[in-house]
Short mmCIF file of N, CA and C in Angstrom, two decimals:
data_model
loop_
_atom_site.label_atom_id
_atom_site.label_comp_id
_atom_site.label_asym_id
_atom_site.label_seq_id
_atom_site.Cartn_x
_atom_site.Cartn_y
_atom_site.Cartn_z
N UNK A 1 -2.26 -50.28 63.22
CA UNK A 1 -3.64 -50.19 62.88
C UNK A 1 -4.71 -49.47 63.78
N UNK A 2 -5.25 -48.73 63.22
CA UNK A 2 -6.03 -47.71 64.40
C UNK A 2 -7.51 -48.76 64.91
N UNK A 3 -7.92 -48.64 65.77
CA UNK A 3 -9.14 -49.24 66.41
C UNK A 3 -9.98 -48.28 67.01
N UNK A 4 -11.29 -47.99 66.66
CA UNK A 4 -12.01 -47.06 67.29
C UNK A 4 -13.62 -48.12 67.32
N UNK A 5 -14.22 -47.46 68.80
CA UNK A 5 -15.41 -47.96 68.85
C UNK A 5 -16.52 -46.98 68.88
N UNK A 6 -17.72 -47.08 68.21
CA UNK A 6 -18.85 -46.27 68.54
C UNK A 6 -20.26 -46.90 68.62
N UNK A 7 -21.08 -46.16 69.27
CA UNK A 7 -22.29 -46.76 69.75
C UNK A 7 -23.32 -45.99 68.76
N UNK A 8 -24.45 -46.62 68.30
CA UNK A 8 -25.24 -46.16 67.54
C UNK A 8 -26.45 -46.71 67.71
N UNK A 9 -27.83 -45.79 67.37
CA UNK A 9 -29.10 -46.28 67.41
C UNK A 9 -29.42 -46.91 66.06
N UNK A 10 -30.67 -47.63 66.18
CA UNK A 10 -30.87 -48.08 64.93
C UNK A 10 -31.59 -47.04 63.94
N UNK A 11 -30.65 -46.86 62.59
CA UNK A 11 -31.03 -45.61 61.68
C UNK A 11 -30.12 -44.63 61.82
N UNK A 12 -29.14 -44.52 63.00
CA UNK A 12 -28.17 -43.62 63.15
C UNK A 12 -27.16 -43.70 62.17
N UNK A 13 -26.45 -42.74 61.30
CA UNK A 13 -25.42 -42.83 60.70
C UNK A 13 -24.04 -42.36 61.64
N UNK A 14 -22.77 -42.79 60.74
CA UNK A 14 -21.61 -42.42 61.62
C UNK A 14 -20.87 -42.24 60.41
N UNK A 15 -20.28 -40.95 60.15
CA UNK A 15 -19.36 -40.77 59.14
C UNK A 15 -17.90 -41.19 59.26
N UNK A 16 -17.33 -41.92 58.40
CA UNK A 16 -16.02 -42.15 58.73
C UNK A 16 -15.09 -41.74 57.68
N UNK A 17 -14.06 -40.86 57.96
CA UNK A 17 -13.07 -40.34 56.93
C UNK A 17 -12.09 -41.24 56.81
N UNK A 18 -11.56 -41.51 55.83
CA UNK A 18 -10.12 -42.44 55.92
C UNK A 18 -9.52 -41.66 54.77
N UNK A 19 -8.04 -41.46 55.10
CA UNK A 19 -6.83 -41.17 54.22
C UNK A 19 -6.90 -42.15 52.74
N UNK A 20 -7.09 -41.80 51.88
CA UNK A 20 -6.83 -42.87 50.62
C UNK A 20 -5.57 -42.69 49.97
N UNK A 21 -5.09 -43.37 48.84
CA UNK A 21 -4.07 -43.43 48.29
C UNK A 21 -4.64 -43.88 46.53
N UNK A 22 -5.73 -43.31 46.63
CA UNK A 22 -6.42 -43.67 45.14
C UNK A 22 -5.60 -43.23 43.90
N UNK A 23 -4.68 -41.87 44.13
CA UNK A 23 -3.92 -41.73 43.00
C UNK A 23 -2.72 -42.76 42.62
N UNK A 24 -2.67 -43.81 43.79
CA UNK A 24 -1.42 -44.45 43.62
C UNK A 24 -1.89 -46.04 43.47
N UNK A 25 -3.34 -46.06 43.16
CA UNK A 25 -3.77 -47.50 42.56
C UNK A 25 -4.83 -47.79 43.82
N UNK A 26 -4.59 -47.23 45.16
CA UNK A 26 -5.41 -48.14 46.23
C UNK A 26 -6.60 -47.92 46.37
N UNK A 27 -7.37 -48.71 46.95
CA UNK A 27 -8.61 -48.65 47.59
C UNK A 27 -8.87 -49.04 48.77
N UNK A 28 -10.13 -48.46 49.32
CA UNK A 28 -10.35 -49.13 50.71
C UNK A 28 -11.37 -50.19 50.27
N UNK A 29 -11.36 -51.08 51.11
CA UNK A 29 -12.39 -52.43 51.03
C UNK A 29 -12.47 -52.87 52.55
N UNK A 30 -14.06 -53.36 52.66
CA UNK A 30 -14.29 -53.32 53.72
C UNK A 30 -14.97 -54.73 54.37
N UNK A 31 -15.02 -55.33 55.62
CA UNK A 31 -15.72 -56.50 55.66
C UNK A 31 -16.11 -56.39 57.12
N UNK A 32 -17.33 -56.77 57.15
CA UNK A 32 -18.28 -56.86 58.27
C UNK A 32 -18.07 -58.33 58.69
N UNK A 33 -18.04 -58.55 59.96
CA UNK A 33 -18.14 -59.67 60.86
C UNK A 33 -18.77 -59.61 62.29
N UNK A 34 -19.25 -60.35 62.93
CA UNK A 34 -20.12 -60.45 64.04
C UNK A 34 -21.64 -60.23 63.34
N UNK A 35 -22.14 -59.37 64.16
CA UNK A 35 -23.67 -59.41 63.99
C UNK A 35 -23.84 -58.51 62.70
N UNK A 36 -23.69 -58.90 61.43
CA UNK A 36 -23.03 -58.36 60.26
C UNK A 36 -24.76 -57.68 59.79
N UNK A 37 -25.61 -58.00 60.37
CA UNK A 37 -26.98 -57.35 60.01
C UNK A 37 -27.49 -56.09 60.80
N UNK A 38 -26.53 -55.74 61.83
CA UNK A 38 -26.54 -54.78 62.58
C UNK A 38 -26.19 -53.42 62.03
N UNK A 39 -25.52 -53.64 61.02
CA UNK A 39 -24.73 -52.27 60.43
C UNK A 39 -24.91 -52.30 58.92
N UNK A 40 -24.59 -51.16 58.28
CA UNK A 40 -24.88 -51.41 56.79
C UNK A 40 -23.61 -50.05 56.74
N UNK A 41 -22.71 -50.45 55.47
CA UNK A 41 -21.75 -49.54 55.08
C UNK A 41 -21.97 -49.15 53.58
N UNK A 42 -21.56 -47.80 53.59
CA UNK A 42 -21.66 -47.55 52.11
C UNK A 42 -20.67 -46.31 51.85
N UNK A 43 -20.53 -46.01 50.60
CA UNK A 43 -19.53 -44.88 50.52
C UNK A 43 -20.19 -43.70 50.48
N UNK A 44 -19.59 -42.66 51.26
CA UNK A 44 -20.31 -41.55 51.04
C UNK A 44 -19.92 -40.57 50.07
N UNK A 45 -20.60 -39.11 50.25
CA UNK A 45 -20.23 -38.33 49.07
C UNK A 45 -18.85 -38.07 49.06
N UNK A 46 -18.08 -37.60 47.95
CA UNK A 46 -16.60 -37.12 47.80
C UNK A 46 -16.70 -35.89 48.76
N UNK A 47 -15.47 -35.64 49.25
CA UNK A 47 -15.43 -34.19 49.67
C UNK A 47 -15.58 -33.14 48.94
N UNK A 48 -15.99 -31.91 49.12
CA UNK A 48 -16.00 -30.83 48.06
C UNK A 48 -14.67 -30.63 47.12
N UNK A 49 -13.60 -30.98 47.60
CA UNK A 49 -12.36 -30.50 46.96
C UNK A 49 -12.28 -31.60 46.06
N UNK A 50 -12.41 -32.77 46.29
CA UNK A 50 -12.22 -33.85 45.51
C UNK A 50 -13.44 -33.90 44.23
N UNK A 51 -14.35 -33.40 44.60
CA UNK A 51 -15.42 -33.11 43.51
C UNK A 51 -15.17 -32.19 42.48
N UNK A 52 -14.32 -31.18 42.87
CA UNK A 52 -13.83 -30.07 41.96
C UNK A 52 -12.59 -29.93 41.40
N UNK A 53 -11.47 -30.72 42.02
CA UNK A 53 -10.41 -30.70 41.50
C UNK A 53 -9.63 -32.16 41.82
N UNK A 54 -9.32 -32.69 40.21
CA UNK A 54 -8.72 -33.99 40.41
C UNK A 54 -7.46 -34.08 41.18
N UNK A 55 -7.29 -35.15 41.95
CA UNK A 55 -5.85 -35.19 42.64
C UNK A 55 -4.99 -35.26 42.17
N UNK A 56 -3.43 -34.74 42.25
CA UNK A 56 -2.55 -34.57 41.83
C UNK A 56 -1.75 -36.21 41.97
N UNK A 57 -0.63 -36.44 40.94
CA UNK A 57 -0.37 -37.78 40.90
C UNK A 57 0.30 -37.86 42.33
N UNK A 58 -0.20 -39.28 43.13
CA UNK A 58 0.71 -39.71 43.98
C UNK A 58 -0.01 -38.79 45.46
N UNK A 59 -0.87 -38.33 44.99
CA UNK A 59 -1.73 -37.18 46.27
C UNK A 59 -2.44 -38.56 47.03
N UNK A 60 -2.56 -37.91 48.20
CA UNK A 60 -3.63 -38.71 49.12
C UNK A 60 -4.89 -38.01 48.79
N UNK A 61 -5.58 -39.05 49.12
CA UNK A 61 -7.27 -38.47 48.70
C UNK A 61 -8.02 -38.83 49.83
N UNK A 62 -9.13 -38.21 50.41
CA UNK A 62 -9.84 -38.45 51.57
C UNK A 62 -11.13 -39.16 51.07
N UNK A 63 -11.50 -40.40 51.61
CA UNK A 63 -12.71 -41.06 51.34
C UNK A 63 -13.76 -41.15 52.60
N UNK A 64 -14.59 -40.85 52.08
CA UNK A 64 -15.87 -40.96 53.08
C UNK A 64 -16.69 -42.40 52.83
N UNK A 65 -16.96 -42.98 54.07
CA UNK A 65 -17.82 -44.19 54.39
C UNK A 65 -18.89 -43.99 55.37
N UNK A 66 -19.94 -44.13 55.18
CA UNK A 66 -21.19 -44.16 56.10
C UNK A 66 -21.55 -45.61 56.51
N UNK A 67 -21.38 -45.52 58.06
CA UNK A 67 -21.83 -46.86 58.71
C UNK A 67 -23.13 -46.17 59.42
N UNK A 68 -24.10 -47.18 59.17
CA UNK A 68 -25.51 -47.02 59.74
C UNK A 68 -26.03 -48.00 60.29
N UNK A 69 -26.34 -47.91 61.83
CA UNK A 69 -26.93 -48.81 62.89
C UNK A 69 -28.32 -49.23 62.01
N UNK A 70 -28.35 -50.67 61.83
CA UNK A 70 -29.87 -50.81 61.33
C UNK A 70 -30.72 -51.91 62.55
N UNK A 71 -29.92 -52.67 63.05
CA UNK A 71 -30.51 -53.72 64.19
C UNK A 71 -29.71 -53.70 65.43
N UNK A 72 -30.45 -54.01 66.67
CA UNK A 72 -29.41 -54.37 67.80
C UNK A 72 -28.60 -55.35 67.57
N UNK A 73 -27.20 -55.06 68.01
CA UNK A 73 -26.22 -56.03 67.95
C UNK A 73 -24.57 -55.33 67.86
N UNK A 74 -23.84 -56.15 67.74
CA UNK A 74 -22.62 -55.73 68.13
C UNK A 74 -21.55 -56.28 66.61
N UNK A 75 -21.16 -55.36 65.58
CA UNK A 75 -20.12 -55.98 64.62
C UNK A 75 -18.95 -55.20 64.45
N UNK A 76 -18.12 -55.74 63.88
CA UNK A 76 -16.70 -55.41 63.71
C UNK A 76 -16.48 -55.02 62.14
N UNK A 77 -16.22 -53.83 61.72
CA UNK A 77 -15.84 -53.59 60.57
C UNK A 77 -14.46 -53.27 60.17
N UNK A 78 -13.84 -54.22 59.29
CA UNK A 78 -12.33 -53.89 59.13
C UNK A 78 -12.02 -53.55 57.73
N UNK A 79 -11.47 -52.39 57.55
CA UNK A 79 -11.36 -51.62 56.31
C UNK A 79 -9.77 -51.81 56.19
N UNK A 80 -9.47 -52.13 54.93
CA UNK A 80 -8.22 -52.72 54.45
C UNK A 80 -8.07 -51.81 52.99
N UNK A 81 -6.64 -51.02 52.83
CA UNK A 81 -6.56 -50.22 51.91
C UNK A 81 -5.28 -51.46 50.89
N UNK A 82 -5.64 -51.44 49.74
CA UNK A 82 -5.37 -52.65 48.81
C UNK A 82 -5.19 -52.09 47.26
N UNK A 83 -4.47 -52.81 46.76
CA UNK A 83 -4.22 -52.23 45.36
C UNK A 83 -5.45 -53.78 44.59
N UNK A 84 -6.11 -53.48 43.88
CA UNK A 84 -6.68 -54.52 43.25
C UNK A 84 -5.80 -55.11 42.45
N UNK A 85 -5.05 -54.87 41.86
CA UNK A 85 -4.08 -55.79 40.76
C UNK A 85 -3.43 -56.75 41.53
N UNK A 86 -3.21 -56.35 42.91
CA UNK A 86 -2.41 -57.25 43.39
C UNK A 86 -3.14 -57.87 44.95
N UNK A 87 -3.83 -58.87 44.38
CA UNK A 87 -4.50 -59.44 45.67
C UNK A 87 -3.77 -60.37 46.63
N UNK A 88 -2.68 -60.55 46.22
CA UNK A 88 -1.78 -61.56 47.47
C UNK A 88 -1.09 -60.21 48.22
N UNK A 89 -0.83 -59.14 47.93
CA UNK A 89 -0.14 -57.87 48.66
C UNK A 89 -0.65 -57.71 49.90
N UNK A 90 0.00 -57.57 50.93
CA UNK A 90 -0.46 -57.13 52.26
C UNK A 90 -1.29 -55.67 52.20
N UNK A 91 -2.22 -55.42 53.00
CA UNK A 91 -2.89 -54.14 52.91
C UNK A 91 -1.98 -52.84 53.52
N UNK A 92 -1.96 -51.83 52.64
CA UNK A 92 -1.26 -51.10 52.69
C UNK A 92 -1.31 -50.34 54.37
N UNK A 93 -2.50 -50.13 54.47
CA UNK A 93 -3.24 -49.83 55.94
C UNK A 93 -4.43 -50.29 56.17
N UNK A 94 -4.92 -50.36 57.35
CA UNK A 94 -6.03 -50.82 57.90
C UNK A 94 -6.57 -50.18 59.04
N UNK A 95 -8.09 -50.11 59.30
CA UNK A 95 -8.48 -49.58 59.92
C UNK A 95 -9.68 -50.20 60.64
N UNK A 96 -10.10 -50.57 62.16
CA UNK A 96 -11.17 -51.03 62.73
C UNK A 96 -11.87 -50.29 63.15
N UNK A 97 -13.37 -50.47 63.01
CA UNK A 97 -14.25 -49.83 63.87
C UNK A 97 -15.23 -51.09 64.24
N UNK A 98 -15.24 -50.78 65.87
CA UNK A 98 -16.36 -51.76 66.47
C UNK A 98 -17.65 -51.02 66.60
N UNK A 99 -18.74 -51.49 66.14
CA UNK A 99 -19.90 -50.72 66.41
C UNK A 99 -20.65 -51.62 67.25
N UNK A 100 -21.52 -51.07 68.24
CA UNK A 100 -22.59 -51.59 69.18
C UNK A 100 -23.62 -50.93 68.79
N UNK A 101 -24.65 -51.72 68.27
CA UNK A 101 -26.14 -50.94 67.93
C UNK A 101 -27.18 -51.17 68.93
N UNK A 102 -27.63 -50.11 69.82
CA UNK A 102 -28.48 -50.39 70.98
C UNK A 102 -30.03 -50.21 70.65
N UNK A 103 -30.77 -50.77 70.62
CA UNK A 103 -32.43 -50.57 70.15
C UNK A 103 -32.81 -49.81 71.50
N UNK A 104 -32.37 -49.81 72.38
CA UNK A 104 -32.99 -49.35 73.31
C UNK A 104 -32.77 -47.55 73.37
N UNK A 105 -31.79 -47.07 72.71
CA UNK A 105 -31.25 -45.77 72.39
C UNK A 105 -32.50 -45.13 71.55
N UNK A 106 -32.96 -45.97 70.61
CA UNK A 106 -33.71 -45.47 69.70
C UNK A 106 -35.22 -45.18 70.37
N UNK A 107 -35.29 -46.31 71.17
CA UNK A 107 -36.77 -46.28 71.83
C UNK A 107 -36.81 -45.22 72.72
N UNK A 108 -35.82 -44.42 73.61
CA UNK A 108 -35.65 -43.27 74.29
C UNK A 108 -35.76 -42.17 73.46
N UNK A 109 -35.18 -42.00 72.39
CA UNK A 109 -35.46 -40.76 71.44
C UNK A 109 -36.80 -40.89 71.13
N UNK A 110 -37.40 -41.74 70.44
CA UNK A 110 -38.83 -41.82 70.27
C UNK A 110 -39.77 -41.42 71.17
N UNK A 111 -39.37 -41.95 72.52
CA UNK A 111 -40.52 -41.58 73.63
C UNK A 111 -40.03 -40.02 73.50
N UNK A 112 -39.08 -39.36 73.62
CA UNK A 112 -39.08 -38.05 73.65
C UNK A 112 -39.49 -37.33 72.64
N UNK A 113 -39.61 -37.51 71.67
CA UNK A 113 -40.13 -36.93 70.55
C UNK A 113 -41.84 -37.22 70.48
N UNK A 114 -42.15 -38.21 70.95
CA UNK A 114 -43.56 -38.48 70.63
C UNK A 114 -44.29 -37.88 72.02
N UNK A 115 -43.50 -37.51 73.08
CA UNK A 115 -44.10 -37.12 74.35
C UNK A 115 -44.48 -35.72 74.25
N UNK A 116 -44.26 -34.89 72.69
CA UNK A 116 -44.87 -33.82 72.88
C UNK A 116 -43.61 -32.55 73.47
N UNK A 117 -42.32 -32.98 73.56
CA UNK A 117 -41.62 -31.99 74.59
C UNK A 117 -41.52 -30.82 73.51
N UNK A 118 -40.93 -29.82 73.95
CA UNK A 118 -40.90 -28.45 73.58
C UNK A 118 -40.95 -27.44 74.41
N UNK A 119 -40.88 -26.24 74.10
CA UNK A 119 -41.51 -25.23 74.86
C UNK A 119 -42.76 -25.06 75.20
N UNK A 120 -43.25 -24.82 76.62
CA UNK A 120 -44.43 -24.78 77.14
C UNK A 120 -45.19 -23.84 76.31
N UNK A 121 -46.66 -24.12 76.13
CA UNK A 121 -47.41 -23.37 75.30
C UNK A 121 -48.00 -22.07 76.15
N UNK A 122 -48.06 -21.24 75.73
CA UNK A 122 -48.88 -19.79 76.37
C UNK A 122 -50.09 -20.10 76.52
N UNK A 123 -50.93 -19.79 77.27
CA UNK A 123 -52.33 -20.02 77.60
C UNK A 123 -53.19 -18.75 77.62
#
């Protein structure tokens, strides 16, 4: 099981790509623990090839998930690849994403934007 750690500012997205086995009946599920209000998770757009061509039987399928920082805090997101018809079966694969959302990062970014930064004007 792979574990990855990312730091986000509130509102900042992180795109996670996981190899799926959708053609074999597996789906990725997720559960957020810790400061669950610190992040949101949603399915992202399908990859361009997945949108144009259906997968071959038994082929792997890349899935995209967008994790977005919402409020300061730390959350752990555990993704599990399971087959819904078999809820008692152990996951085929698991992935853990530890997310730290730091409100100070957002404040620094806003300060830079609001300060009128950019090239000096010629007078």
